Amino acid sequence: MPLSFNGGMAFSGLPHNLLGPQMHPRGMGCWNGTMRSPWQNKDQACNVLNLSPSLSNGELIVHGSPRPVRNMLNQGIPLSNGLARPRAHSNVGAFSNEDGFIIQGDGLNYVMINKGLDCSRGLNKAKDIGASKHREGRLQLDNWSQFAPACGNSKNAAKLCTSFSLPPKYNSLAEARGYIYLIAKDQHGCRFLQRLFDEGTREDVEMIFKEIIDHVVELMMNPFGNYLMQKLLEVCNEQQRMQILLMATEEPGQLVRISLNTHGTRVVQKLIETLKTRQQISLVVSALEPGFLSLIKDLNGNHVVQRCLQCLSCEDNKFIFIAAAKYCVDIATHQHGCCVLQRCISHSTGEYRDNLVEEISSNGLLLAQDAYGNYVVQFILELKIPSATSTLISQFEGNYVHLSSQKFSSHVVEKCLMVLNDESRSKLIHELLSTAHFERLLQDPHANYVVQTALRVSEGSLHNSLVEAIESHKAISRNSPYSKRILSQKLLKK
């Protein structure tokens, strides 16, 4: 929409009654002539640097500063390719037109002045800076050459530059030089840079590396930049990998934060896969250790822990095994934690494995009744470790009827029937048969599955006793939908 520097805004084709009070032209002007945007209140807008140009002795003046642009440039504020940068710490918005644009933000302001501006023609020509409609389409690379060099290396400038789009294709790395950080965050640009890693030279890799090394943390968590970082970790040398690692671990908790990110977790996993030296491994372990509990219980972070288990040695992973044993109940009863805990047992050895198994087994009765913990208990039972099995059975005996009637623990009782030795299995089935209300087990939505499993695994006289008990309650249980599953099976034959 056309802009005006007299404190108002020209709305083409829209009646004022549709704009609302905040969007009305009269509601957007300030006493000093500054135009305020719809999302600014009047006090905010009227106290900012007024960028309305005027002429004084043939020189362009930026309101809010007593000096002309020429004097401002002489005191260290550069003008390059039509770009004038006024003093920082102003707080205004951004507008563009066909021949120039004004870009403003917290701590950084840019004014792009019409390169064809003729100051001798007076104020009317100066007003034309903001009088055109927004440019359509994407800015071409040659237009970027007027703007991007002025952005410098500051973080604020980098953020400012990224609000603009780049063309989808680049003919060579030389053309992209100076814009690689921006290109890396573009879908097409990221693919272009990845191809250079496969088809280019070591010099190409070095050039790309130098332009993005200061931004690796941001790129790791970028929807497109993360792919470039994964590819870079595959092709970079050890010195470059160490620099990336130092940047990622520069701040406490930073690597954990990246690991919890949807995109960042992929890069951290790739980083762990490519670690080579003891120094690199030590840096990663030290950075991840404080956030272990957050990682193992997170949808994204738990994959980083699993990658450590897969790629690092048992000794390097001891921080995982020690923490897993310490927080085993908290982890085992978590949706993601229960899976990682099983991986910890599989990858651990010696005392680390013994401590994990012992800690889980000692909490077996509690975990068996949990929606996620029951899977960990079943996993321990399948290992058939005599000491762990004995610990679990000592907790389950006398509670088999109760456990069989619960949704989650009934799976554990079925697992016991399948993996225990004959003596322990016989004790379990006799405990079920000796209950005062055996018919309730037949009619229970969960316990009926335990009875079915008992029928399948039992043999001889024990099997016959089980069949007789079921037959004796046949009349009572006939109408139960759960009993029918037992009565209809061929396993009732003696």
mmCIF file of N, CA and C in Angstrom, residues 289-294 296-297 319-334 337-338 341 355-356 359-360 363 367:
data_model
loop_
_atom_site.group_PDB
_atom_site.id
_atom_site.type_symbol
_atom_site.label_atom_id
_atom_site.label_comp_id
_atom_site.label_asym_id
_atom_site.label_seq_id
_atom_site.Cartn_x
_atom_site.Cartn_y
_atom_site.Cartn_z
ATOM 1 N N GLU A 289 25.522 -34.942 30.037
ATOM 2 C CA GLU A 289 25.308 -35.552 31.349
ATOM 3 C C GLU A 289 24.342 -34.771 32.251
ATOM 4 N N PRO A 290 24.458 -33.437 32.381
ATOM 5 C CA PRO A 290 23.533 -32.707 33.269
ATOM 6 C C PRO A 290 22.071 -32.771 32.829
ATOM 7 N N GLY A 291 21.829 -32.990 31.546
ATOM 8 C CA GLY A 291 20.447 -33.010 31.050
ATOM 9 C C GLY A 291 19.934 -34.399 30.743
ATOM 10 N N PHE A 292 20.561 -35.433 31.350
ATOM 11 C CA PHE A 292 20.211 -36.818 31.017
ATOM 12 C C PHE A 292 18.730 -37.117 31.210
ATOM 13 N N LEU A 293 18.182 -36.740 32.358
ATOM 14 C CA LEU A 293 16.785 -37.078 32.662
ATOM 15 C C LEU A 293 15.830 -36.404 31.688
ATOM 16 N N SER A 294 16.125 -35.163 31.309
ATOM 17 C CA SER A 294 15.290 -34.461 30.323
ATOM 18 C C SER A 294 15.379 -35.137 28.962
ATOM 19 N N ILE A 296 16.197 -38.378 28.211
ATOM 20 C CA ILE A 296 15.675 -39.742 28.141
ATOM 21 C C ILE A 296 14.145 -39.774 28.160
ATOM 22 N N LYS A 297 13.523 -38.720 28.664
ATOM 23 C CA LYS A 297 12.055 -38.669 28.736
ATOM 24 C C LYS A 297 11.439 -37.805 27.635
ATOM 25 N N PHE A 319 27.935 -42.757 32.348
ATOM 26 C CA PHE A 319 27.084 -41.699 32.907
ATOM 27 C C PHE A 319 25.610 -42.008 32.663
ATOM 28 N N ILE A 320 25.322 -42.705 31.562
ATOM 29 C CA ILE A 320 23.943 -43.112 31.265
ATOM 30 C C ILE A 320 23.516 -44.232 32.202
ATOM 31 N N PHE A 321 24.362 -45.242 32.372
ATOM 32 C CA PHE A 321 24.012 -46.402 33.193
ATOM 33 C C PHE A 321 23.841 -46.017 34.663
ATOM 34 N N ILE A 322 24.697 -45.153 35.148
ATOM 35 C CA ILE A 322 24.609 -44.732 36.555
ATOM 36 C C ILE A 322 23.328 -43.932 36.795
ATOM 37 N N ALA A 323 23.020 -43.006 35.896
ATOM 38 C CA ALA A 323 21.808 -42.191 36.043
ATOM 39 C C ALA A 323 20.551 -43.038 35.855
ATOM 40 N N ALA A 324 20.599 -44.003 34.933
ATOM 41 C CA ALA A 324 19.439 -44.868 34.680
ATOM 42 C C ALA A 324 19.110 -45.701 35.913
ATOM 43 N N ALA A 325 20.131 -46.196 36.598
ATOM 44 C CA ALA A 325 19.901 -46.972 37.819
ATOM 45 C C ALA A 325 19.362 -46.087 38.930
ATOM 46 N N LYS A 326 19.864 -44.878 39.007
ATOM 47 C CA LYS A 326 19.447 -43.940 40.058
ATOM 48 C C LYS A 326 17.984 -43.534 39.905
ATOM 49 N N TYR A 327 17.553 -43.307 38.653
ATOM 50 C CA TYR A 327 16.181 -42.841 38.397
ATOM 51 C C TYR A 327 15.341 -43.920 37.708
ATOM 52 N N CYS A 328 15.615 -45.184 37.995
ATOM 53 C CA CYS A 328 15.008 -46.270 37.206
ATOM 54 C C CYS A 328 13.481 -46.275 37.265
ATOM 55 N N VAL A 329 12.890 -46.012 38.433
ATOM 56 C CA VAL A 329 11.423 -46.024 38.532
ATOM 57 C C VAL A 329 10.826 -44.874 37.729
ATOM 58 N N ASP A 330 11.406 -43.700 37.844
ATOM 59 C CA ASP A 330 10.941 -42.526 37.100
ATOM 60 C C ASP A 330 11.054 -42.765 35.597
ATOM 61 N N ILE A 331 12.141 -43.372 35.172
ATOM 62 C CA ILE A 331 12.362 -43.616 33.746
ATOM 63 C C ILE A 331 11.485 -44.763 33.247
ATOM 64 N N ALA A 332 11.401 -45.847 34.023
ATOM 65 C CA ALA A 332 10.653 -47.036 33.598
ATOM 66 C C ALA A 332 9.163 -46.765 33.446
ATOM 67 N N THR A 333 8.648 -45.794 34.196
ATOM 68 C CA THR A 333 7.209 -45.491 34.135
ATOM 69 C C THR A 333 6.904 -44.361 33.152
ATOM 70 N N HIS A 334 7.859 -44.057 32.276
ATOM 71 C CA HIS A 334 7.668 -43.005 31.281
ATOM 72 C C HIS A 334 7.545 -43.616 29.889
ATOM 73 N N GLY A 337 10.980 -43.250 28.257
ATOM 74 C CA GLY A 337 12.019 -43.749 29.144
ATOM 75 C C GLY A 337 12.047 -45.260 29.255
ATOM 76 N N CYS A 338 10.869 -45.900 29.230
ATOM 77 C CA CYS A 338 10.831 -47.361 29.395
ATOM 78 C C CYS A 338 11.553 -48.063 28.249
ATOM 79 N N LEU A 341 15.403 -47.473 28.734
ATOM 80 C CA LEU A 341 15.898 -48.254 29.863
ATOM 81 C C LEU A 341 16.216 -49.685 29.429
ATOM 82 N N ASN A 355 23.783 -53.572 38.353
ATOM 83 C CA ASN A 355 23.116 -52.526 39.144
ATOM 84 C C ASN A 355 21.763 -52.160 38.560
ATOM 85 N N LEU A 356 21.705 -52.056 37.234
ATOM 86 C CA LEU A 356 20.434 -51.732 36.562
ATOM 87 C C LEU A 356 19.388 -52.808 36.816
ATOM 88 N N GLU A 359 18.211 -52.936 40.475
ATOM 89 C CA GLU A 359 17.346 -51.807 40.846
ATOM 90 C C GLU A 359 15.936 -51.992 40.279
ATOM 91 N N ILE A 360 15.849 -52.466 39.057
ATOM 92 C CA ILE A 360 14.534 -52.694 38.432
ATOM 93 C C ILE A 360 13.809 -53.836 39.122
ATOM 94 N N ASN A 363 12.042 -53.196 42.394
ATOM 95 C CA ASN A 363 10.800 -52.417 42.261
ATOM 96 C C ASN A 363 9.810 -53.119 41.336
ATOM 97 N N LEU A 367 6.392 -51.691 39.338
ATOM 98 C CA LEU A 367 6.528 -51.499 37.888
ATOM 99 C C LEU A 367 5.592 -52.407 37.103
#
